[in-house]
Short mmCIF file of C-alpha atoms and ligand atoms in Angstrom, two decimals:
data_model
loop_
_atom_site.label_atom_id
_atom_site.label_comp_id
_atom_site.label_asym_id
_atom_site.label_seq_id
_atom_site.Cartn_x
_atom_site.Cartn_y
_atom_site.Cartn_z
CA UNK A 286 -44.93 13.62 -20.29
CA UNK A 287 -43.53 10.15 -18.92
CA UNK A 288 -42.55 9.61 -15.75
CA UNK A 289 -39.09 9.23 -15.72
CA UNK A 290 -38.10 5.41 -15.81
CA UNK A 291 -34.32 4.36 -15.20
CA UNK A 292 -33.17 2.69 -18.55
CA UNK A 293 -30.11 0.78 -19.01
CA UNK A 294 -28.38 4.00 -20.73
CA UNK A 295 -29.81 6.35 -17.44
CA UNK A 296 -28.69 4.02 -14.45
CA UNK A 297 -26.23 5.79 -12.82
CA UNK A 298 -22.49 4.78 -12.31
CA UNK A 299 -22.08 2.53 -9.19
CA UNK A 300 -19.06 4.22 -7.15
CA UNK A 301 -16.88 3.28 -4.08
CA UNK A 302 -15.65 5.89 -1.62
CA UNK A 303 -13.73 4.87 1.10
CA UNK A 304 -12.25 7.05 3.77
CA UNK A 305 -9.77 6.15 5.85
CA UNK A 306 -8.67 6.88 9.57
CA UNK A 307 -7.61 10.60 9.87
CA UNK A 308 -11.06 11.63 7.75
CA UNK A 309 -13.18 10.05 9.91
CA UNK A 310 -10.99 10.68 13.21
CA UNK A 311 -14.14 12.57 14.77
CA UNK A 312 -17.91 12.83 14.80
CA UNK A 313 -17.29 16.27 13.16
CA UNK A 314 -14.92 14.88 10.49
CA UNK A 315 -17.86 11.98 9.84
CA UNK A 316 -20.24 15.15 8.78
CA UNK A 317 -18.16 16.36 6.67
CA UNK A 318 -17.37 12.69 4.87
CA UNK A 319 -21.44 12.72 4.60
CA UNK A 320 -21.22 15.75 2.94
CA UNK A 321 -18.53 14.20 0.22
CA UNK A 322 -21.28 11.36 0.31
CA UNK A 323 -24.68 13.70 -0.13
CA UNK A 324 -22.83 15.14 -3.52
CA UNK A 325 -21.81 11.54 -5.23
CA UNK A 326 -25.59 10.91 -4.23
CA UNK A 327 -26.90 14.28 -5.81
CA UNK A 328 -25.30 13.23 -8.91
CA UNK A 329 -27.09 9.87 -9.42
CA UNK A 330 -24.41 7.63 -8.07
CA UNK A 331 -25.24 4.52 -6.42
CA UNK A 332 -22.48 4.62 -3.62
CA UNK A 333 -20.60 1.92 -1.20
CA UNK A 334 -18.72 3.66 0.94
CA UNK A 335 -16.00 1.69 2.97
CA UNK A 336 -14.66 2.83 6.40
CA UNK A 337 -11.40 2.73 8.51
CA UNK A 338 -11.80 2.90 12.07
CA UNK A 339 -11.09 6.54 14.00
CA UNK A 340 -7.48 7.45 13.54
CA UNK A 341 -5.57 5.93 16.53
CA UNK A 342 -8.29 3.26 16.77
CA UNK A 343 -6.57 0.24 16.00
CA UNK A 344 -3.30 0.85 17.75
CA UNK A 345 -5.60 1.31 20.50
CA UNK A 346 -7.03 -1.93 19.74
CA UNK A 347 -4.30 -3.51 19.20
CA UNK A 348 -2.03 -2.45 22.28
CA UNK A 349 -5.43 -3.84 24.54
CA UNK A 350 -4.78 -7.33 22.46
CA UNK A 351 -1.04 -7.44 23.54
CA UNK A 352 -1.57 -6.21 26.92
CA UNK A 353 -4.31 -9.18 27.73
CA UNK A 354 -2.42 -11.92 25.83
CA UNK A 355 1.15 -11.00 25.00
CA UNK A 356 1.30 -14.01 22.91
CA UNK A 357 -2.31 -13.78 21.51
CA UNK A 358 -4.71 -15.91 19.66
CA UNK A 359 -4.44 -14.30 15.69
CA UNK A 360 -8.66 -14.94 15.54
CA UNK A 361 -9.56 -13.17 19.01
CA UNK A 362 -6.97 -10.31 18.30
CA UNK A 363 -9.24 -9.84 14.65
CA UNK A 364 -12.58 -10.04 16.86
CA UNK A 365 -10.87 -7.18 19.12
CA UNK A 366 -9.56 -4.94 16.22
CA UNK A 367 -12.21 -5.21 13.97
CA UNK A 368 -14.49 -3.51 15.91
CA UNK A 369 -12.84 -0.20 15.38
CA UNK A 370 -14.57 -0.06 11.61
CA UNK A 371 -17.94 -1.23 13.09
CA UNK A 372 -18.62 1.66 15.38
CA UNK A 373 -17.51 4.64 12.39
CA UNK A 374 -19.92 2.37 9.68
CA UNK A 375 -22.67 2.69 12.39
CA UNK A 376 -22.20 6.27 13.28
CA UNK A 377 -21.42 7.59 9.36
CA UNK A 378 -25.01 5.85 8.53
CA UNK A 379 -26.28 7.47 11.62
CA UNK A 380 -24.95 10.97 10.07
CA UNK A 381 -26.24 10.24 6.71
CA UNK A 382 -29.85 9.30 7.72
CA UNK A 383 -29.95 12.33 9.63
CA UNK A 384 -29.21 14.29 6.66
CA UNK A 385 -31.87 12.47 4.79
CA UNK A 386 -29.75 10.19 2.97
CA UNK A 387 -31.29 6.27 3.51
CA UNK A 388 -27.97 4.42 4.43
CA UNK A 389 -27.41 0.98 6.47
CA UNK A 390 -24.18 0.03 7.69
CA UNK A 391 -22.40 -3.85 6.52
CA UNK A 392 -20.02 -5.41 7.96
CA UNK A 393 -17.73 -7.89 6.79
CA UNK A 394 -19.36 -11.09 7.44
CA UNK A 395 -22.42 -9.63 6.70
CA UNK A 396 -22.51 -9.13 2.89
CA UNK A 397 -19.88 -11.62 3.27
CA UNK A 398 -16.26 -10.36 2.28
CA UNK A 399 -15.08 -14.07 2.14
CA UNK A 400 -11.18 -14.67 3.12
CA UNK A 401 -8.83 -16.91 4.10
CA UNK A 402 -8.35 -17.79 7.83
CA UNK A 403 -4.68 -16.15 7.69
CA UNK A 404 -6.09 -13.89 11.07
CA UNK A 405 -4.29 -10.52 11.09
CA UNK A 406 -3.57 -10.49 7.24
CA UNK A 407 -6.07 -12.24 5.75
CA UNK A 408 -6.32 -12.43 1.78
CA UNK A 409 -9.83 -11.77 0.03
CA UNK A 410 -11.44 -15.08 -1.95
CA UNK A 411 -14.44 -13.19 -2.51
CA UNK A 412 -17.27 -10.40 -2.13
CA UNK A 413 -20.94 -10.86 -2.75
CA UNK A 414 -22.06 -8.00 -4.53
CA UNK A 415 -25.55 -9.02 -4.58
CA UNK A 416 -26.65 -7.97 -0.92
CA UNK A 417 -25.20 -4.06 -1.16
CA UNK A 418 -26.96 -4.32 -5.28
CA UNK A 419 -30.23 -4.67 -3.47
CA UNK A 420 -29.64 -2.20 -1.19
CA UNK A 421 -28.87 0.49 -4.19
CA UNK A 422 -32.34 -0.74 -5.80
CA UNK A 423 -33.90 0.58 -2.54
CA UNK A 424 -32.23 3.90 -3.19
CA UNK A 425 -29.38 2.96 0.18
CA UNK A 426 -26.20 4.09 0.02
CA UNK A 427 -24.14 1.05 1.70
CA UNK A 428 -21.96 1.71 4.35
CA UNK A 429 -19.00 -0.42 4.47
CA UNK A 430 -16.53 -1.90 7.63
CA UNK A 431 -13.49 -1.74 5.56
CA UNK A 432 -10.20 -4.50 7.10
CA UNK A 433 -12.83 -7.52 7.68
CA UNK A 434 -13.98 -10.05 6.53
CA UNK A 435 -15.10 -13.91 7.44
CA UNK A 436 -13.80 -16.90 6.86
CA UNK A 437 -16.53 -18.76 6.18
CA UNK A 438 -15.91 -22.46 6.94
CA UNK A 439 -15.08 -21.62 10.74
CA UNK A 440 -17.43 -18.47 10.72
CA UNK A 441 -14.84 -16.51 12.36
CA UNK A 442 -14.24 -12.56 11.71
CA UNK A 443 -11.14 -12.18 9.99
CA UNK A 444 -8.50 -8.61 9.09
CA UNK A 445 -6.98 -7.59 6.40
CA UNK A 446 -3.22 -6.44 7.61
CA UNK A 447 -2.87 -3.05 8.85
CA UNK A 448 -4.02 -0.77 5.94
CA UNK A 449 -6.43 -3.35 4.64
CA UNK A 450 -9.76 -0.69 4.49
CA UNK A 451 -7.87 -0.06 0.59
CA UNK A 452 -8.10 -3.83 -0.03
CA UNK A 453 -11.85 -4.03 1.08
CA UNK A 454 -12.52 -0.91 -1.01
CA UNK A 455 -11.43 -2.05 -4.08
CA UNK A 456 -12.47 -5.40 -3.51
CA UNK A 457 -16.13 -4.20 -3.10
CA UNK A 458 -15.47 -1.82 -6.66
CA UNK A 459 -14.47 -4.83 -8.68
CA UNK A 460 -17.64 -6.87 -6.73
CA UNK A 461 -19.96 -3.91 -7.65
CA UNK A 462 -18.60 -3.33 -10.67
CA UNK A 463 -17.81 0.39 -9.83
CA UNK A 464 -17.15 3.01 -12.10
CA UNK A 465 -14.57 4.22 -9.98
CA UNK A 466 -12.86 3.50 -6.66
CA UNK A 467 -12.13 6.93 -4.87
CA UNK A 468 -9.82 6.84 -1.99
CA UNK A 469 -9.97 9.84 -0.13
CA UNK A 470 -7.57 10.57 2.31
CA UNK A 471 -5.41 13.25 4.06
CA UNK A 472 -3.37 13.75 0.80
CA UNK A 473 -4.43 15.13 -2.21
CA UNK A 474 -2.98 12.28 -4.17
CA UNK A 475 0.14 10.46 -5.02
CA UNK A 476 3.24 12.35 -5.13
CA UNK A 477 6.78 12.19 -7.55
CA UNK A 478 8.25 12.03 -3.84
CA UNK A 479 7.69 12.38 -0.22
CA UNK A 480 7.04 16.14 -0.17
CA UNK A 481 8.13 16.27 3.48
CA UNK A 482 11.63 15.94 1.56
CA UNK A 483 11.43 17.27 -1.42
CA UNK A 484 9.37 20.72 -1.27
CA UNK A 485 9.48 20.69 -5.43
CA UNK A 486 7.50 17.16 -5.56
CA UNK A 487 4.31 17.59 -7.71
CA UNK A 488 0.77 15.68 -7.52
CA UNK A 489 0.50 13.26 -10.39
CA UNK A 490 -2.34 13.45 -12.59
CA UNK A 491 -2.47 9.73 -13.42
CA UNK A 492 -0.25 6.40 -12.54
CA UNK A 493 -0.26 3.06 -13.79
CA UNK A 494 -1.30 0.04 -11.86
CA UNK A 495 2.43 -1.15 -12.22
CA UNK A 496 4.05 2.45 -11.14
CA UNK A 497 2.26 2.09 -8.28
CA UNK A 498 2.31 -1.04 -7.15
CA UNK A 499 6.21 -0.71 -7.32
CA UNK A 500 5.50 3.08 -5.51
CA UNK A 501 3.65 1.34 -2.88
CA UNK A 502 6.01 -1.99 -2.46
CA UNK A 503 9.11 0.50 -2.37
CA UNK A 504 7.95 2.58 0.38
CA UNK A 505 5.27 4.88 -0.83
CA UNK A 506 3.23 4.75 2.26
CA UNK A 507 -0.61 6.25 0.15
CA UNK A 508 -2.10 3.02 -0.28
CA UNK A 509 -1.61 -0.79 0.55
CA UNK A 510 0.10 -2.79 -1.61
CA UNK A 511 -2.69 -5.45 -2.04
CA UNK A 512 -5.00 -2.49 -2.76
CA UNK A 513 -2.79 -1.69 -5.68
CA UNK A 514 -2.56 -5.41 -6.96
CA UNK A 515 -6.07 -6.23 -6.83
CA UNK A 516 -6.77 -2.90 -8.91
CA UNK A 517 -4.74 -3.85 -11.51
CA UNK A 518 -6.01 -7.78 -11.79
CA UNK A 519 -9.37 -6.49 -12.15
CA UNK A 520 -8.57 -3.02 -12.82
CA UNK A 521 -10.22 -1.02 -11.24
CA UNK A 522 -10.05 2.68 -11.77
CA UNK A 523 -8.53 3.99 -8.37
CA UNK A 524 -8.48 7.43 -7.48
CA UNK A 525 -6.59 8.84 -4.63
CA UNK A 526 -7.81 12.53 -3.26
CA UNK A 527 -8.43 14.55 -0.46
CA UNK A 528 -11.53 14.20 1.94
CA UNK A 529 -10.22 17.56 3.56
CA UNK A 530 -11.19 19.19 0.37
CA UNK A 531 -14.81 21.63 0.68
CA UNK A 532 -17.10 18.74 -0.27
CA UNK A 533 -19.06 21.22 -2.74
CA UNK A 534 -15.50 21.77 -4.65
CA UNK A 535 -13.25 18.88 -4.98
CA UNK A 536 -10.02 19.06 -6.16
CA UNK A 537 -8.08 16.84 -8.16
CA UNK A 538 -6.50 13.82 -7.33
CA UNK A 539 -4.24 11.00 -8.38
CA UNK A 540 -6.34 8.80 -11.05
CA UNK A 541 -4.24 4.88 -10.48
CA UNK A 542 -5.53 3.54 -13.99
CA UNK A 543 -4.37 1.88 -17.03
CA UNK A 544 -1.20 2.51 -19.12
CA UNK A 545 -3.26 3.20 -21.99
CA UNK A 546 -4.78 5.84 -20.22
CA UNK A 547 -1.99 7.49 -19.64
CA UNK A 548 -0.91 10.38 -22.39
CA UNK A 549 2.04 11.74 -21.27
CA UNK A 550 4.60 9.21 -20.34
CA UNK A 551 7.48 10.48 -17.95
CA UNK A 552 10.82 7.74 -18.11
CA UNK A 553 10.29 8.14 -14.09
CA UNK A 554 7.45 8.83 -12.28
CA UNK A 555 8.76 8.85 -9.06
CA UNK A 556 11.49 8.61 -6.76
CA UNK A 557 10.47 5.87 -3.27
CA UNK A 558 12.57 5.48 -0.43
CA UNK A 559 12.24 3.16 2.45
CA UNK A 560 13.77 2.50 6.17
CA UNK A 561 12.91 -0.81 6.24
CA UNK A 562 15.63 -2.37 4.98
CA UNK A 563 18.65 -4.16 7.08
CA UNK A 564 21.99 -5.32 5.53
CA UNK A 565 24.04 -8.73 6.00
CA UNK A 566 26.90 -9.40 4.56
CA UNK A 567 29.02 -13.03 4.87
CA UNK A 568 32.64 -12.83 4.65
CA UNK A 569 34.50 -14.99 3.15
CA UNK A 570 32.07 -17.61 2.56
CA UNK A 571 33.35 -20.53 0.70
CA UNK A 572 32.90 -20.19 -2.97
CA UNK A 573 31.69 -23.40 -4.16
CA UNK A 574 27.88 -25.06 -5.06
CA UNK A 575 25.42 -25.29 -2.84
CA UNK A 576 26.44 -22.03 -0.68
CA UNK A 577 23.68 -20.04 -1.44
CA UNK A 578 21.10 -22.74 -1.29
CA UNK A 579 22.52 -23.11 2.62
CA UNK A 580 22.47 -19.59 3.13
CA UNK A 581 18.85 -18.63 1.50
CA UNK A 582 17.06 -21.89 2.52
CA UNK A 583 16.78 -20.89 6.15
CA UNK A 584 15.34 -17.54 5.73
CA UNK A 585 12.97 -18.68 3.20
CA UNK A 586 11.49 -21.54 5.69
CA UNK A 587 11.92 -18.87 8.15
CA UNK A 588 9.37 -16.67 5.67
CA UNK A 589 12.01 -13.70 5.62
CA UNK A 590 11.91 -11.92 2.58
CA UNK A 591 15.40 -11.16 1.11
CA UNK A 592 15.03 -8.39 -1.25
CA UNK A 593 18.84 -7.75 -3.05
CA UNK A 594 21.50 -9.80 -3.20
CA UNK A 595 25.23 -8.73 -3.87
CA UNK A 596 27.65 -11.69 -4.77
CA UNK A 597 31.40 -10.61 -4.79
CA UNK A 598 33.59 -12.62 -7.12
CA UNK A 599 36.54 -13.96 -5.62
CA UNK A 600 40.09 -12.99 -6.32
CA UNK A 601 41.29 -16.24 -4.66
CA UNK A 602 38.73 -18.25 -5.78
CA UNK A 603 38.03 -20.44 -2.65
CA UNK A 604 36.15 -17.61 -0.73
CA UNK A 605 33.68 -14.72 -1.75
CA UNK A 606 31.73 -12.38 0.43
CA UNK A 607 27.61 -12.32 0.14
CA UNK A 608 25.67 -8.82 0.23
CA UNK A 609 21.73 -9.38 1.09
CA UNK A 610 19.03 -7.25 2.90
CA UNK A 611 15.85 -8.65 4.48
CA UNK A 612 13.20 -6.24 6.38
CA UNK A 613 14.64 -4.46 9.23
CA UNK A 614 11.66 -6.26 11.54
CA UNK A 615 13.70 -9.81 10.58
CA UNK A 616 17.05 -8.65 11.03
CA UNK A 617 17.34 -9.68 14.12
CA UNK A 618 15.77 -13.28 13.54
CA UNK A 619 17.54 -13.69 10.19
CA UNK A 620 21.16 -13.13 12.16
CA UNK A 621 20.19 -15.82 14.98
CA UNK A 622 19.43 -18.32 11.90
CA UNK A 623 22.80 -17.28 10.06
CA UNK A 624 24.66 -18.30 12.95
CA UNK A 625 23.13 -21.40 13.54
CA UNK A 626 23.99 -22.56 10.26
CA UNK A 627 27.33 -21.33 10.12
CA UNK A 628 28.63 -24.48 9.99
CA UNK A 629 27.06 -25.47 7.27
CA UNK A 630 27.41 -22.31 5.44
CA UNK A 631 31.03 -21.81 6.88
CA UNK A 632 31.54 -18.23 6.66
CA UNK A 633 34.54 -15.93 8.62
CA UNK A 634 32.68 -13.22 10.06
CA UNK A 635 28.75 -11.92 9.90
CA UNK A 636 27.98 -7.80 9.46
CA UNK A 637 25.06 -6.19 10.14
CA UNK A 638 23.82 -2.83 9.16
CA UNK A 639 20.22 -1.19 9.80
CA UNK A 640 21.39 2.56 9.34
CA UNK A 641 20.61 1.64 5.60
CA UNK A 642 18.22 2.93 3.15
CA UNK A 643 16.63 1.77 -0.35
CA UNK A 644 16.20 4.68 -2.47
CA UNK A 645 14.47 3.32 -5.61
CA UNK A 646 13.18 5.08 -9.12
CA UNK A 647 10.52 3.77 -11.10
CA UNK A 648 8.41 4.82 -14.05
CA UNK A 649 7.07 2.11 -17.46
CA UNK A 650 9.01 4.68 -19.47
CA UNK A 651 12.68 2.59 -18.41
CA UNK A 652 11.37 -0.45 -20.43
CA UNK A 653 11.95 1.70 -23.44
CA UNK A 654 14.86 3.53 -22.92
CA UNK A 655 18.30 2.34 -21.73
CA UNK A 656 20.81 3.79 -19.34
CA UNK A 657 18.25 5.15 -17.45
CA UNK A 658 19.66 3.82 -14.18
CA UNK A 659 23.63 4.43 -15.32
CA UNK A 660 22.79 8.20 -15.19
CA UNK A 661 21.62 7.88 -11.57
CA UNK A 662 24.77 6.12 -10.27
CA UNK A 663 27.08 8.97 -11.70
CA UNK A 664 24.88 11.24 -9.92
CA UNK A 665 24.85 9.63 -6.91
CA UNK A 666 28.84 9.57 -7.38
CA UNK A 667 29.27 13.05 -7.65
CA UNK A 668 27.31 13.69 -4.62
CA UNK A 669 29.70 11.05 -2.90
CA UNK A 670 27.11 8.95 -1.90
CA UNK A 671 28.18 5.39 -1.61
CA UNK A 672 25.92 2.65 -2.98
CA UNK A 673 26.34 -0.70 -1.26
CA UNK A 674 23.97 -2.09 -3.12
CA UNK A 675 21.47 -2.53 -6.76
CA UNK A 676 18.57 -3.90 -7.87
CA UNK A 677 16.81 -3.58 -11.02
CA UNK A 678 13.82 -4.96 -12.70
CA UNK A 679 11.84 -3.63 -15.75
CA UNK A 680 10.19 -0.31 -14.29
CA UNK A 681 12.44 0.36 -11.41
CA UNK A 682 15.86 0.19 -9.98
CA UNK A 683 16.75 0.48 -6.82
CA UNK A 684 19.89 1.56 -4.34
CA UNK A 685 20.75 1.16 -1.11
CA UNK A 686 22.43 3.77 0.59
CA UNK A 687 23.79 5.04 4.01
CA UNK A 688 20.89 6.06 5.91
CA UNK A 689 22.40 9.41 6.14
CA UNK A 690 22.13 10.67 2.71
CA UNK A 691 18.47 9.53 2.79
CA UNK A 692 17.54 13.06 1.58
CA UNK A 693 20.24 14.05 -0.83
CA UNK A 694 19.64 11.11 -2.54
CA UNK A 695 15.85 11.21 -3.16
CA UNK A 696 16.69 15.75 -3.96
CA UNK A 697 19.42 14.31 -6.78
CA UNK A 698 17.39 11.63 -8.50
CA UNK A 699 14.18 13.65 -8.26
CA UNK A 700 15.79 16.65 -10.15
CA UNK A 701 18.08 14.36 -12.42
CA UNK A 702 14.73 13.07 -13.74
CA UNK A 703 13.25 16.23 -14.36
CA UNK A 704 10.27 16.07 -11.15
CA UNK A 705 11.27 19.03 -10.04
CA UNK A 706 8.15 21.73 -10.24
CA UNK A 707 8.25 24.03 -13.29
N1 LIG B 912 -7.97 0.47 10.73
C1 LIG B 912 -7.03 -0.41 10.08
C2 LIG B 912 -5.62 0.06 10.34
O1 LIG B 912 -5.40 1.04 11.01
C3 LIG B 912 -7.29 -0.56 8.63
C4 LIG B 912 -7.17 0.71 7.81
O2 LIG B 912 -7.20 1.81 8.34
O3 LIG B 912 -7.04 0.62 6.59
O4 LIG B 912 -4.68 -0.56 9.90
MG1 MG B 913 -4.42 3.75 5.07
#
């Protein structure tokens, strides 16, 4: 008989795992991930597995950073909190050669993960691929420092933003070329809703890029939002699941994938909800051109994000009043600018509200069918819930809502779309 050769039909699937902080929060925990590892490997894969640093790690890191240099240097604080995905890349390749498995650990700079030089949320311009490929034809599984990167004209060791060990994983996927980008974390997958308020929410079987890069911009805290955006430009097959799971017997997960893929389309595939949302409104502003320009040039130079806007028309037609929300982190800033242009703007009064909450549905089924949102506002209604404010696009719409009825709302639009378990 031959010996067996590897042809182009029989090379295995190249596959990214990446485990983030709670699954690799001890030494124990980092057996177990090799375990996850040692089956992939079993099965012919040619694995890169990217790392998060130890759960509590980086806040760690991070509060060190602020206590030093309360006004820090963005490139030393990335030096300082990059090191927390260094020391679990060296010890899970420590684990897996122990077990047998040949492994070497890579960080950022060193296969290079090329970004910008934005230090503490650097974007990706680009992964070599060609480094960890060699390291597969010597039978290594690659261990990855997920969050970093370099940015190569200064040399300098850049981060991703908090959350960023997503954004390296898929990076190094679409880099590879991976079959498959598996996220395994300390939830089985992505949810309808937050179960924590909604006992009835049920794992989904598959999302689209788009669902979930609205899930994850709207408050669905499973995976960075970049993560989700660079899957879908190069789209990569993402697959959230758990890495408490027995690693002999996964379980299912959430498969993040093409609409195409998807069989059974839902009008909503889930209901997000997030806290971080403040509330201005200008009274009596005078109603004439130019008024918005005044009020939304500041923030913009001032990079705050306003999210909805609420226009009131006027009865009396020389003043209206403006509705807007920016992140609850700006409110305070974006209030301080408001005043200092009030002159310009020339408003009567400024209110502020951060007891507010965006409770938003989304699913690619509302581009086909209309009234989709109407039904949720007569819902809301009967459950007296006030909504201050709307927003709609394409595949979502979105409310904002007294704080307060943060759960009812989420229970009522989660059963009005038909989420709730069988
Ligand atoms: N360790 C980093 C953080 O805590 C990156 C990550 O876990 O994705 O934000
Ligand atoms: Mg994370």
């Amino acid at each position: 008989m031959l010996p067996h050769r590897k042809t182009p039909e029989t090379v295995m699937a190249r596959l990214v795992m990446k485990f983030g902080g709670t699954s690799v929060a001890t030494v124990e925990r980092i057996r177990n991930v090799a375990r996850h590892v040692e089956r992939e490997v079993k099965a012919g894969h040619d694995v890169a597995v990217v790392v998060s640093a130890m759960a509590g790690k980086t806040n760690e890191l991070v509060g060190w950073v602020k206590e030093a240099s309360p006004l820090y240097d963005a490139a030393e604080y990335d030096v300082v909190v990059a090191s927390g995905e260094q020391v679990t890349s060296g010890l899970l390749a420590l684990v897996l050669k122990d077990m047998g498995i040949p492994a070497r650990s890579w960080q950022g700079w060193q296969i290079p993960i090329r970004t910008s030089d934005a230090h503490g949320s650097a974007r990706i311009d680009g992964v070599d691929g060609d480094g960890l490929a060699a390291g597969f034809a010597r039978g290594e599984v690659a261990v990855v420092s997920g969050f970093q990167g370099v940015h190569a004209p200064s040399g300098r060791i850049a981060t991703l933003g908090r959350g960023g060990s997503d954004t390296s994983a898929v990076a190094i996927a679409a880099a590879i070329g991976a079959e498959r980008c598996d996220i395994y974390t300390d939830v089985d997958g992505v949810y309808t809703t937050d179960p924590r308020i909604v006992t009835k929410a049920k794992r989904l079987d598959r999302v689209a890029f788009e669902e979930m890069l609205e899930m994850a911009s709207l408050g669905a805290k499973v995976l960075q939002v970049r993560s989700v955006e660079l899957a879908m430009v190069h789209k990569v097959r993402t697959y959230v699941r758990s890495s408490f799971d027995d690693p002999a017997s996964p379980q299912a997960g959430t498969l993040i994938c093409d609409e195409e893929e998807i069989v059974e389309q839902q009008i909503v595939t889930g209901i997000a909800y997030s806290k971080d949302e403040a509330q201005i409104t200008l009274r009596r502003v005078a109603d004439k051109p130019g008024v918005a320009a005044a009020i939304f040039g500041p923030l913009a130079d001032a990079n705050i994000n306003v999210d909805m806007i609420i226009q009131v028309v006027s009865d009396d037609t020389t003043t209206t009043d403006i509705t807007f929300t920016v992140p609850t982190a700006d409110f305070d800033r974006a209030r301080t600018i408001l005043e200092r242009a009030r002159d310009q703007i020339s408003y009567a009064s400024l209110q502020g509200a951060t007891d507010v909450v965006k409770v938003s549905a989304i699913g690619i089924g509302m581009r086909s069918h209309a009234g989709v949102a109407a039904k949720a506002f007569r819902a809301l209604a009967d459950k007296g819930i006030n909504i201050r404010a709307i927003t709609t696009s394409e595949i979502k719409f979105s409310v904002l809502i007294d704080a307060a009825y943060t759960e009812l709302a989420v229970r009522t639009l989660h059963s009005l779309y038909g989420l709730d378990k069988a």
